[in-house]
Short mmCIF file of C-alpha atoms in Angstrom, two decimals:
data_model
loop_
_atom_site.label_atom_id
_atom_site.label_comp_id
_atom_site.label_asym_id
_atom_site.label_seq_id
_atom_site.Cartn_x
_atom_site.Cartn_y
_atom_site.Cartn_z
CA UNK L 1 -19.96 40.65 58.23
CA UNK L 2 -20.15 43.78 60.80
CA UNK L 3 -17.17 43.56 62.74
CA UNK L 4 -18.32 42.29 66.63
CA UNK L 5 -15.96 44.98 68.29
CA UNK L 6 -17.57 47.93 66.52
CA UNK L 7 -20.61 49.07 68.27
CA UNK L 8 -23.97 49.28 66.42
CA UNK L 9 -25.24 52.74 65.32
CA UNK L 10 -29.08 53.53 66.49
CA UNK L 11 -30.82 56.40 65.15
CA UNK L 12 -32.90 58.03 67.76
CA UNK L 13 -36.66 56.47 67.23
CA UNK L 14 -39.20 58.90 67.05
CA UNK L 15 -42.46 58.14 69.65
CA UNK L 16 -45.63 56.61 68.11
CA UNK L 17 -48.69 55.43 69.16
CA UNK L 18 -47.58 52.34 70.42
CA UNK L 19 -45.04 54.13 72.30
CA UNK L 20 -48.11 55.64 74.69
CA UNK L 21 -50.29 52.20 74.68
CA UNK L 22 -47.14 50.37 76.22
CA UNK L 23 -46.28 53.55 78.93
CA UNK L 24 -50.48 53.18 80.05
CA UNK L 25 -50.60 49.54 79.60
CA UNK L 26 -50.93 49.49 83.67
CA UNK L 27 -54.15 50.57 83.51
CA UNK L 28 -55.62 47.52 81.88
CA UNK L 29 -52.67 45.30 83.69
CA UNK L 30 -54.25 46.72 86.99
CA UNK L 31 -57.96 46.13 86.54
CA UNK L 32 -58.02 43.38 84.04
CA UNK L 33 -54.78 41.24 84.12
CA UNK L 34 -54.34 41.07 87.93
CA UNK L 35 -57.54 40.26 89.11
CA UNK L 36 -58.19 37.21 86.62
CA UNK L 37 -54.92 36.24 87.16
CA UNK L 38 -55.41 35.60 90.65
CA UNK L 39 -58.28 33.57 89.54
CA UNK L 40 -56.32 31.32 87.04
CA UNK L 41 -53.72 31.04 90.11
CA UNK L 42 -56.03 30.23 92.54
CA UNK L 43 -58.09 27.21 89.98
CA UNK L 44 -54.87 25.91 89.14
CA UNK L 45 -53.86 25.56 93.29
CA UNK L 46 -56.96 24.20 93.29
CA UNK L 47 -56.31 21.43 91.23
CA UNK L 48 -53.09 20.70 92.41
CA UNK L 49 -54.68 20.19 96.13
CA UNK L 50 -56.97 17.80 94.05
CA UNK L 51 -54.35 16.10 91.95
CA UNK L 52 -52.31 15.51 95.28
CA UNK L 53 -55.14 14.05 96.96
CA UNK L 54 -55.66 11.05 94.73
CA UNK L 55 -53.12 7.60 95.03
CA UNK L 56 -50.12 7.52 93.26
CA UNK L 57 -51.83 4.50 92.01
CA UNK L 58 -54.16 6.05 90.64
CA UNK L 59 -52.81 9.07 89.21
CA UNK L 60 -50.66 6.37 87.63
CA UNK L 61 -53.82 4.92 85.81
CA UNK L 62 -55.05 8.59 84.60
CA UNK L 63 -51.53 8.76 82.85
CA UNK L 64 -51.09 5.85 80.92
CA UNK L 65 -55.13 6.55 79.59
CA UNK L 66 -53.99 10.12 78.63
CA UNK L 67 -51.10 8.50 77.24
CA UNK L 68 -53.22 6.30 75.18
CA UNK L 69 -55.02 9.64 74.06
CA UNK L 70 -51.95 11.00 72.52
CA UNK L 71 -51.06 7.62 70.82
CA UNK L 72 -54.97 7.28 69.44
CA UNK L 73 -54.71 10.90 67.66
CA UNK L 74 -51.54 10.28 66.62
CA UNK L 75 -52.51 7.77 64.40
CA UNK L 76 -55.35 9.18 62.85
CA UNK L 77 -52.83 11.64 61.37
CA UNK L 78 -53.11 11.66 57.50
CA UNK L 79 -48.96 12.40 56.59
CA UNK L 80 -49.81 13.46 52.95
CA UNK L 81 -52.25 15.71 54.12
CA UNK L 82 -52.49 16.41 57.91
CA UNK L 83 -49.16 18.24 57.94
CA UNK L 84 -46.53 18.59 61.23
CA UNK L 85 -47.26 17.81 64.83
CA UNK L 86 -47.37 20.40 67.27
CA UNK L 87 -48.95 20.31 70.54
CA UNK L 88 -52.36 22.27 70.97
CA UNK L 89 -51.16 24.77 74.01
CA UNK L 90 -51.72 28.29 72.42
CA UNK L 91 -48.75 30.60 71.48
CA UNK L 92 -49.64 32.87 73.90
CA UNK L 93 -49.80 30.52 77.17
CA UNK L 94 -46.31 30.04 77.05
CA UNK L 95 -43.74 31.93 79.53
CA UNK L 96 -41.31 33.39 77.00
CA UNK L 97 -42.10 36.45 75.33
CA UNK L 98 -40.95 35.52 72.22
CA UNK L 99 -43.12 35.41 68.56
CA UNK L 100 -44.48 32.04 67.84
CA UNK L 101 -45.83 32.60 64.39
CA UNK L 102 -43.96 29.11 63.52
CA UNK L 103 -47.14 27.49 64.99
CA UNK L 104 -49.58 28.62 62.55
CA UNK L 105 -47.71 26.41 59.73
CA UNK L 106 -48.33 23.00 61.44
CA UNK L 107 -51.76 21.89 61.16
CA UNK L 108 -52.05 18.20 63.28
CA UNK L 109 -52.32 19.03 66.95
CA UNK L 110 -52.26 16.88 69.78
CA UNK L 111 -53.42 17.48 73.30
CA UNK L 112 -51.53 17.29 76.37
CA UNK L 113 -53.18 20.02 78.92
CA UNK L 114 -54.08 17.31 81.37
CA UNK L 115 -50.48 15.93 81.60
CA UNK L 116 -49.90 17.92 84.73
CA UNK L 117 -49.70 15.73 87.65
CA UNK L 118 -47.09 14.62 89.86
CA UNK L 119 -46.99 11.15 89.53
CA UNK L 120 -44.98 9.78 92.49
CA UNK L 121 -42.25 11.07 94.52
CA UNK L 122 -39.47 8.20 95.27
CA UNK L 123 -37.55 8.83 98.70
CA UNK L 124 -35.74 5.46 98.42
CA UNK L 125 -34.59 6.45 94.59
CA UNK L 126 -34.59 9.70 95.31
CA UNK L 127 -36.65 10.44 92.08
CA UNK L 128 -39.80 12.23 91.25
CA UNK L 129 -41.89 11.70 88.24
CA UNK L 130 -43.92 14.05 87.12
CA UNK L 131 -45.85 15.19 84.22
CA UNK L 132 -44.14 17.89 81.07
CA UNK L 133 -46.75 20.53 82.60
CA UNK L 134 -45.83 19.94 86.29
CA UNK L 135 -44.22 23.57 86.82
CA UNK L 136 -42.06 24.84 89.61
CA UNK L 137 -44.61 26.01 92.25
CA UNK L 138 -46.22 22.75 92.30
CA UNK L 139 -42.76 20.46 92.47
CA UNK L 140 -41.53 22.54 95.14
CA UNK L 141 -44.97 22.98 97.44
CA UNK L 142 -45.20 19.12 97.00
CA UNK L 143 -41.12 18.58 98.17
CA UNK L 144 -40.33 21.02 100.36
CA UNK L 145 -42.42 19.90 102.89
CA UNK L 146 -40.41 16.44 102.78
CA UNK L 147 -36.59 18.52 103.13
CA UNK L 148 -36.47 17.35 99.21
CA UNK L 149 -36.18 19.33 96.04
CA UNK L 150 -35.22 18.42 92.42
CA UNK L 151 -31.44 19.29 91.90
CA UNK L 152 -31.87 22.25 89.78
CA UNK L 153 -35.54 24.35 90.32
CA UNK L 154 -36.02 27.49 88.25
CA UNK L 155 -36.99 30.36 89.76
CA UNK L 156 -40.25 31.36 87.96
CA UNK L 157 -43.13 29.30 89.43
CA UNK L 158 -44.79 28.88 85.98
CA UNK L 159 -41.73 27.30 84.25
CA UNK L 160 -43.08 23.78 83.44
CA UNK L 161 -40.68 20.30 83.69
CA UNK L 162 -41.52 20.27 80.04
CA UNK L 163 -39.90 23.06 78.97
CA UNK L 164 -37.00 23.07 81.19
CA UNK L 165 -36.40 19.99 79.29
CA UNK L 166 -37.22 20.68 75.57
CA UNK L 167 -35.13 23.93 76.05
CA UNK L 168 -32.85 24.68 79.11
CA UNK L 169 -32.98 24.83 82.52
CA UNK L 170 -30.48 26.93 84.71
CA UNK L 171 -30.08 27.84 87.97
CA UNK L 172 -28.15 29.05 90.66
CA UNK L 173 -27.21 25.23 91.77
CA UNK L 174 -26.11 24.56 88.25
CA UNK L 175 -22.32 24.52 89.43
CA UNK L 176 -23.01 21.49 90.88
CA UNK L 177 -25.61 19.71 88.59
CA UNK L 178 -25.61 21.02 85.40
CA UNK L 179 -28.52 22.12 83.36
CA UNK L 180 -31.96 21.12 84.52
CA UNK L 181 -31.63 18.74 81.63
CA UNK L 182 -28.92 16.85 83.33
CA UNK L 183 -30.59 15.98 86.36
CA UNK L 184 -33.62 13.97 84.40
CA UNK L 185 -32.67 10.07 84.65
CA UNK L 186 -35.55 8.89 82.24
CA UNK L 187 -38.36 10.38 79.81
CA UNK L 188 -41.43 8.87 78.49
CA UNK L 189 -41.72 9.68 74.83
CA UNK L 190 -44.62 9.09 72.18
CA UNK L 191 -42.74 9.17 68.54
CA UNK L 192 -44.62 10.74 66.02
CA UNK L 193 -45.84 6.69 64.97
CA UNK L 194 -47.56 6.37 68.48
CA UNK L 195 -44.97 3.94 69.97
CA UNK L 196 -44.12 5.30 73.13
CA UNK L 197 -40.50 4.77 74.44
CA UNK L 198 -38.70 5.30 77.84
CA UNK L 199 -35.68 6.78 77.16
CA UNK L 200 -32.37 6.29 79.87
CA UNK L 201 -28.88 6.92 79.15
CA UNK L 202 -28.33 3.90 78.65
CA UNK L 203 -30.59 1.90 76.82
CA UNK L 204 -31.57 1.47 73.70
CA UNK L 205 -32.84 4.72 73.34
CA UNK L 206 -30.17 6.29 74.31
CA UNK L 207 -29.90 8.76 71.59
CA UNK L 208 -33.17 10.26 71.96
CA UNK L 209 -32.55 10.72 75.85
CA UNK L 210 -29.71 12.73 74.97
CA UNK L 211 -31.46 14.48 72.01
CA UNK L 212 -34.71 15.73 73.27
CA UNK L 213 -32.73 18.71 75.73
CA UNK L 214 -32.32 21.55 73.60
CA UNK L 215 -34.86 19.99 70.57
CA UNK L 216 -37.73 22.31 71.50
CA UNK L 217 -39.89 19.97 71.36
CA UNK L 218 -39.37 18.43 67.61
CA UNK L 219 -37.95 14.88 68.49
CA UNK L 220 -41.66 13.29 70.30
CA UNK L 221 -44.09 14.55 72.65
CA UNK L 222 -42.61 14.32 76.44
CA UNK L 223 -45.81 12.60 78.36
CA UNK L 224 -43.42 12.65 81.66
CA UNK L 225 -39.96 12.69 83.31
CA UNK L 226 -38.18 10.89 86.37
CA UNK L 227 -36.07 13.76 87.91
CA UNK L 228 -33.24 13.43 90.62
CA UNK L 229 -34.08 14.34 93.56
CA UNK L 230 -31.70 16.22 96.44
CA UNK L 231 -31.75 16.52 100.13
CA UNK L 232 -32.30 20.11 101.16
CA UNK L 233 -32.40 21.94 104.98
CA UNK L 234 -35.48 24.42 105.95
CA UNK L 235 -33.38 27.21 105.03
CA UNK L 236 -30.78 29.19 102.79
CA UNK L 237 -28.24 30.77 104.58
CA UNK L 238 -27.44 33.52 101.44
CA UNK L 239 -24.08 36.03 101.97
CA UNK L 240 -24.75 39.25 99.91
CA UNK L 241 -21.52 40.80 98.80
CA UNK L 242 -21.27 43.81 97.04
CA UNK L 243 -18.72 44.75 93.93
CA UNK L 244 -17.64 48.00 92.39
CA UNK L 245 -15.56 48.23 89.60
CA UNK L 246 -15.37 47.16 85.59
CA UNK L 247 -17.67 44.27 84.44
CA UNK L 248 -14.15 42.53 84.15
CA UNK L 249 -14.14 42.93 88.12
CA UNK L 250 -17.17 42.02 88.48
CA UNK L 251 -17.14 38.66 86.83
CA UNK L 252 -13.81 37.80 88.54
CA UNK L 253 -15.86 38.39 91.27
CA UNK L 254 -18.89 35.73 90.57
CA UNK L 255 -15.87 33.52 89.45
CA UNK L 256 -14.46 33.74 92.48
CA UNK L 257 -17.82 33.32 94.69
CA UNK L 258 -17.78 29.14 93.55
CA UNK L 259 -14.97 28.07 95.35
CA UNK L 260 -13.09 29.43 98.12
CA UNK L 261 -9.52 30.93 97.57
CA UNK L 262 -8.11 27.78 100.09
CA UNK L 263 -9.49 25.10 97.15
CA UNK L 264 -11.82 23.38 100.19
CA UNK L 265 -14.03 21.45 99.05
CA UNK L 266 -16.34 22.52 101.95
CA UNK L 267 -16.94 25.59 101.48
CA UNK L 268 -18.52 25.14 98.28
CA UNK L 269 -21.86 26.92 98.05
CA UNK L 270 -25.25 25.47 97.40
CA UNK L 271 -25.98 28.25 95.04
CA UNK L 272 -24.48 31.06 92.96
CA UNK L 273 -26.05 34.03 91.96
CA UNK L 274 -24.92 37.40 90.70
CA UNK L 275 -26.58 40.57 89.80
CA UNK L 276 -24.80 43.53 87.68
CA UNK L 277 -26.71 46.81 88.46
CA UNK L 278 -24.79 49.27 86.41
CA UNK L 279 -21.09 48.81 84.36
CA UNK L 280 -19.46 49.30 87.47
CA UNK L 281 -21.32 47.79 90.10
CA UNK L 282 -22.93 44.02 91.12
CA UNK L 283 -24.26 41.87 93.71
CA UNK L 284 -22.79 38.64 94.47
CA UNK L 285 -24.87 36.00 96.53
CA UNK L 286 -23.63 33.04 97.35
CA UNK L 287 -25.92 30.00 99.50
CA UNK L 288 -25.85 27.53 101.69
CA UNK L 289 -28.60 24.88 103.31
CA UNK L 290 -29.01 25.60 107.01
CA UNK L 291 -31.77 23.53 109.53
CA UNK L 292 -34.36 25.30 111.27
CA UNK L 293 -32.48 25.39 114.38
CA UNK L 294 -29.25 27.37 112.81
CA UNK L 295 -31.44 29.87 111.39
CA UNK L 296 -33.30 30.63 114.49
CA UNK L 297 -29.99 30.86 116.48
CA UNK L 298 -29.97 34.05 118.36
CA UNK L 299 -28.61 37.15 116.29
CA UNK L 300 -29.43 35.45 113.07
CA UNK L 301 -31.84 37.26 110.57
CA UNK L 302 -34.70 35.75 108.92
CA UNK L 303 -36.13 37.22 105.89
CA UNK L 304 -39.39 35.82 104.54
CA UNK L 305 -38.76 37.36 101.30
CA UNK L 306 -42.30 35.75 100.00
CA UNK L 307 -44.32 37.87 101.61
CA UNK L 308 -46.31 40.03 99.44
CA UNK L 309 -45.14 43.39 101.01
CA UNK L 310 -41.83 42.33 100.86
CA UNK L 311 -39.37 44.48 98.57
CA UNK L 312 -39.03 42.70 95.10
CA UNK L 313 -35.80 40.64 95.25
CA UNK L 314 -33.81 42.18 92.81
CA UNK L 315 -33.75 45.63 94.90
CA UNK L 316 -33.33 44.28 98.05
CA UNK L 317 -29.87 42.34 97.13
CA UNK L 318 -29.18 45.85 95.63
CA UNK L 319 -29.07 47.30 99.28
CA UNK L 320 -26.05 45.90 99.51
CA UNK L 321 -24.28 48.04 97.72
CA UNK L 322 -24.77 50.86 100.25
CA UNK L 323 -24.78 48.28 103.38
CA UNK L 324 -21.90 46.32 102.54
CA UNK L 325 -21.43 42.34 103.10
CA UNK L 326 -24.86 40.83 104.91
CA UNK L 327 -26.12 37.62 105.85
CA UNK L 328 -29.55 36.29 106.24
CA UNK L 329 -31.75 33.41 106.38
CA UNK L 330 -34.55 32.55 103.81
CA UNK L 331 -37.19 29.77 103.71
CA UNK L 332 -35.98 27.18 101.18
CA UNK L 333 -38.94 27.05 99.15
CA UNK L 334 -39.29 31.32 99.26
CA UNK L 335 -35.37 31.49 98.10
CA UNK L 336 -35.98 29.27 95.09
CA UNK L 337 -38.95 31.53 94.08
CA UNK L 338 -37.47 34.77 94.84
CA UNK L 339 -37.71 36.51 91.49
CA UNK L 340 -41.19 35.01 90.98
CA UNK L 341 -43.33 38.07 92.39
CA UNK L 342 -41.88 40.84 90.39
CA UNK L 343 -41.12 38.64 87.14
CA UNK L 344 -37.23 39.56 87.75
CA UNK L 345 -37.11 43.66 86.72
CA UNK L 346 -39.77 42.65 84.61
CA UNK L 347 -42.53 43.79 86.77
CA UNK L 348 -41.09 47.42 87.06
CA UNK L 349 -42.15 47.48 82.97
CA UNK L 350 -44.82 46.19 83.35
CA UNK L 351 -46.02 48.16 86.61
CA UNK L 352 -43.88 51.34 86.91
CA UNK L 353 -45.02 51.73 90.52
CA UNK L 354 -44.93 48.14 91.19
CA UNK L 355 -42.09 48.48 93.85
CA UNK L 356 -43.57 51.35 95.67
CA UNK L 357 -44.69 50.64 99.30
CA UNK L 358 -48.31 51.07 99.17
CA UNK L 359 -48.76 49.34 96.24
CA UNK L 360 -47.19 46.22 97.24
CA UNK L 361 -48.94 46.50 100.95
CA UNK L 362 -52.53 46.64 99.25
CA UNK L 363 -51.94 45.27 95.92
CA UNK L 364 -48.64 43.20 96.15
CA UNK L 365 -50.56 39.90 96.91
CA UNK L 366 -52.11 39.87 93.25
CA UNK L 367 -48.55 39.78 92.01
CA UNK L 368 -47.11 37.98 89.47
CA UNK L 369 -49.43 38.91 86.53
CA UNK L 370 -49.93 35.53 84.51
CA UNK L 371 -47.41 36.39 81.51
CA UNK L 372 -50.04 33.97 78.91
CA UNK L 373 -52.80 37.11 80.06
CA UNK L 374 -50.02 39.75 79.43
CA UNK L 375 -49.50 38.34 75.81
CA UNK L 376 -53.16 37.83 75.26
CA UNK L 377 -54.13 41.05 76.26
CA UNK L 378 -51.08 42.80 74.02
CA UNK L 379 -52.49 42.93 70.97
CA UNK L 380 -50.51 42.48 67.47
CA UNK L 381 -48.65 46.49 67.43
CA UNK L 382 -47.52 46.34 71.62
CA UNK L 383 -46.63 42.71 70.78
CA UNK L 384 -44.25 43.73 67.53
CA UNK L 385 -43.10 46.69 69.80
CA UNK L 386 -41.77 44.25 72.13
CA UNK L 387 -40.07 42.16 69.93
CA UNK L 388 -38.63 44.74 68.43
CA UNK L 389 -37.29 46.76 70.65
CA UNK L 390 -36.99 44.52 74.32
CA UNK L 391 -34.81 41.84 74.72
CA UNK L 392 -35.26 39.11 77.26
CA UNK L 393 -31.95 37.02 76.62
CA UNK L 394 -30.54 33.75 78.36
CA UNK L 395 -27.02 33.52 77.46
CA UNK L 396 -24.85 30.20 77.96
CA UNK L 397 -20.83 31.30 77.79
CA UNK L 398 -17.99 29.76 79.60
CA UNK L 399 -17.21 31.25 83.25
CA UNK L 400 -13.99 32.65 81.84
CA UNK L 401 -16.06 34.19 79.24
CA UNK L 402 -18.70 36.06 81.38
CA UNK L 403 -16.96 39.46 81.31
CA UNK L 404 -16.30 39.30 77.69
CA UNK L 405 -19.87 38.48 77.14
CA UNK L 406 -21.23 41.18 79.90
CA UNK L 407 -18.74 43.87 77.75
CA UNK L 408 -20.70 42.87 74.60
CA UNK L 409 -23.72 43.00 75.73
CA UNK L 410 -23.43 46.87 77.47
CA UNK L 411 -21.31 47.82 74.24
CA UNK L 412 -23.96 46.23 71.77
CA UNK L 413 -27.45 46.41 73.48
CA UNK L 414 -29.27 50.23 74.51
CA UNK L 415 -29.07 48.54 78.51
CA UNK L 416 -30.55 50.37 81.07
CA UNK L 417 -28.92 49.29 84.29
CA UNK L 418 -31.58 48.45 86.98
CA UNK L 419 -29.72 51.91 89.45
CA UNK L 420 -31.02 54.27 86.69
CA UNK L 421 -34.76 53.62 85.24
CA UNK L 422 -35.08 50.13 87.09
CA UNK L 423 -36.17 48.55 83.53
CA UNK L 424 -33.39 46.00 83.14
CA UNK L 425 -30.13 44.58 84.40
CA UNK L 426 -27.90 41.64 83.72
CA UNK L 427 -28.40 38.23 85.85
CA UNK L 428 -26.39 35.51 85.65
CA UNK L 429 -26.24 31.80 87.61
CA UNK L 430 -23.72 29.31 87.48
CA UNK L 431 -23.62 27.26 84.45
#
């Protein structure tokens, strides 16, 4: 085994083909991806509008007959001959960027596309249920309005309850509630023999509550989810502070930014969230709920960081590395999607000119690209290019581990730091 404190040797790669296809991709992003993304975006908010219209009651109803779907195709499953049970969703519809070939070996699908509804939103058990496919945008257009909010809401609108759950959920107010797993107080499950099951901590399916984070998906089909709900203010009050020095400083430095030096309790912040730029310098942001009326104080700043002209998030928090400590007020609901426009860094790949003023002014309302046309419209080679040679990593370490894992990463990976080509950077919430 390769010793972990050596670093690896690359050969430079020579440029092929593929190398040019990914550097023009743009052009088809520009006049193909965008514009039927908007579309896609603009059905889907379409149906939400719809869903949300209807009665709890009776969104109730449609779920337990969809329900009944599942558990009718379930058992017309031949064992011997059917083979394993995946959903039907398409590899490529899914957020992560990651190869699914695994999908092509199991042959018995079952459909859940219409299981994306909210179903009800408790205020007196301050619990919403909602569908697997329920994703981010929708929870938080539906809650915000009411000062609520799950516990833990991932930043990309398109992340879906479902997956959050099946794999992992993390987020800036993970200090305080864990992983978006940990804030789900019951699932509805159909086994793989059609019974379906409600699992809770603790009852008698106890085991499969606590199995099905992290399973991806292998332990039953999740048909929906009752997820805690939180009290929230019209605001974030977010402190930028800047740090220069080693990555050891700098994760001393998002150590430091959970609890103040004095140990009170107070002063805990709603969220953490820190941004490393290059080896020697980061962004720390740290948040806190404010009303309406604190944030419209006199000599307070407001930043609307949603609008489509808007600098992309990521670059703007780097500003403080020139301007020193700031503070500034952002709409709730626009804080929790900040990264969502420009996909992270990801939309400098993906766009090189992306940032640039005039595009976002004309253009920067058809942003994010929806990332199941990116992968559709890839093809095989810019897909295998991808896989081979970007990296899109979530990382779960120990706080007093972050620097050692920041080290490995810049001593293992070919990083480029988001101050030099703008391509990539190191993000990390509280976990």
């Amino acid at each position: 085994m390769a010793d972990v404190h050596e670093p690896l040797v690359r050969r430079k790669r020579k440029k092929v083909l593929v190398d040019y296809l990914v550097k023009f991709r743009w052009i088809l992003v520009i006049f193909v991806v965008l514009p039927i993304s908007t579309l896609i975006y603009f059905n889907i908010f379409l149906g939400d509008m719809w869903s949300a219209m209807k009665s709890e009651k009776k969104r109730q109803k449609q779920h337990d007959e969809n329900v009944q779907k599942v558990v009718k195709r379930l058992k017309q499953r031949n064992p011997k001959k059917d083979g394993l049970v995946c959903t039907a969703r398409k590899p490529w519809i899914a957020v992560g960027m990651r190869n699914v070939d695994y999908k092509r070996a199991r042959h018995f699908e079952v459909d859940l596309s219409s299981f994306r509804n909210i179903l009800e939103i408790d205020k007196e058990r301050m619990v919403a249920k909602v569908e697997p496919l329920v994703n981010m945008g929708q929870i938080t257009r539906a809650t915000c309005p009411m000062n609520l909010a799950l516990a833990v809401v991932a930043e990309l609108d398109d992340l879906t309850v479902g997956g959050l759950i099946n794999g992992y959920g993390i987020e800036g107010s993970s200090h305080l509630y864990g992983l978006f797993s940990d804030t789900v107080v019951a699932m509805e499950v159909v086994l793989a023999d059609g019974r379906v099951v409600r699992a809770t901590k603790d009852n008698e399916y106890s085991d499969l509550f606590y199995g099905i984070p992290w399973s991806q998906g292998t332990l039953g089909f999740l048909v929906s989810a009752e997820i805690k709900l939180i009290p929230i203010k019209e605001y974030m009050k977010l402190t930028y502070t800047p740090v220069k020095g080693g990555l050891k400083e700098i994760a001393q430095a998002y150590a430091d930014s959970f609890a103040p030096r004095d140990g009170d309790p107070a002063k805990v912040p709603d969220f953490v969230e820190g941004m490393v730029y290059t080896e020697s310098e980061g962004v720390m942001m740290t948040g806190v709920y404010a009303s309406k009326e604190e944030a419209k104080k006199k000599g307070n700043k407001i930043n609307c960081v949603g609008w489509w002209f808007k600098p992309w998030f990521y670059q703007h928090a780097q500003t403080a590395l020139k301007r020193g400590e700031f503070v500034e007020y952002i709409p709730t609901r626009e804080y929790y999607h900040r990264h969502t426009r420009c996909l992270y860094w990801e939309g400098k790949l993906i766009l090189p000119f992306g940032d640039q003023f005039w595009f976002r002014f004309l253009l920067g309302w058809l942003m994010p690209p929806k990332v199941s046309l990116l992968k559709a419209t890839q093809g095989e080679a810019i897909r295998n290019y991808y896989h081979d040679n970007h990296v899109i990593q979530d990382m779960l370490v120990p706080l007093y581990k972050v620097g050692d894992a920041l080290e490995f990463v810049h001593r293992e990976m070919e990083v480029q730091w988001l101050a030099g080509a703008g391509a990539g950077a190191a993000c990390f919430m509280s976990s």
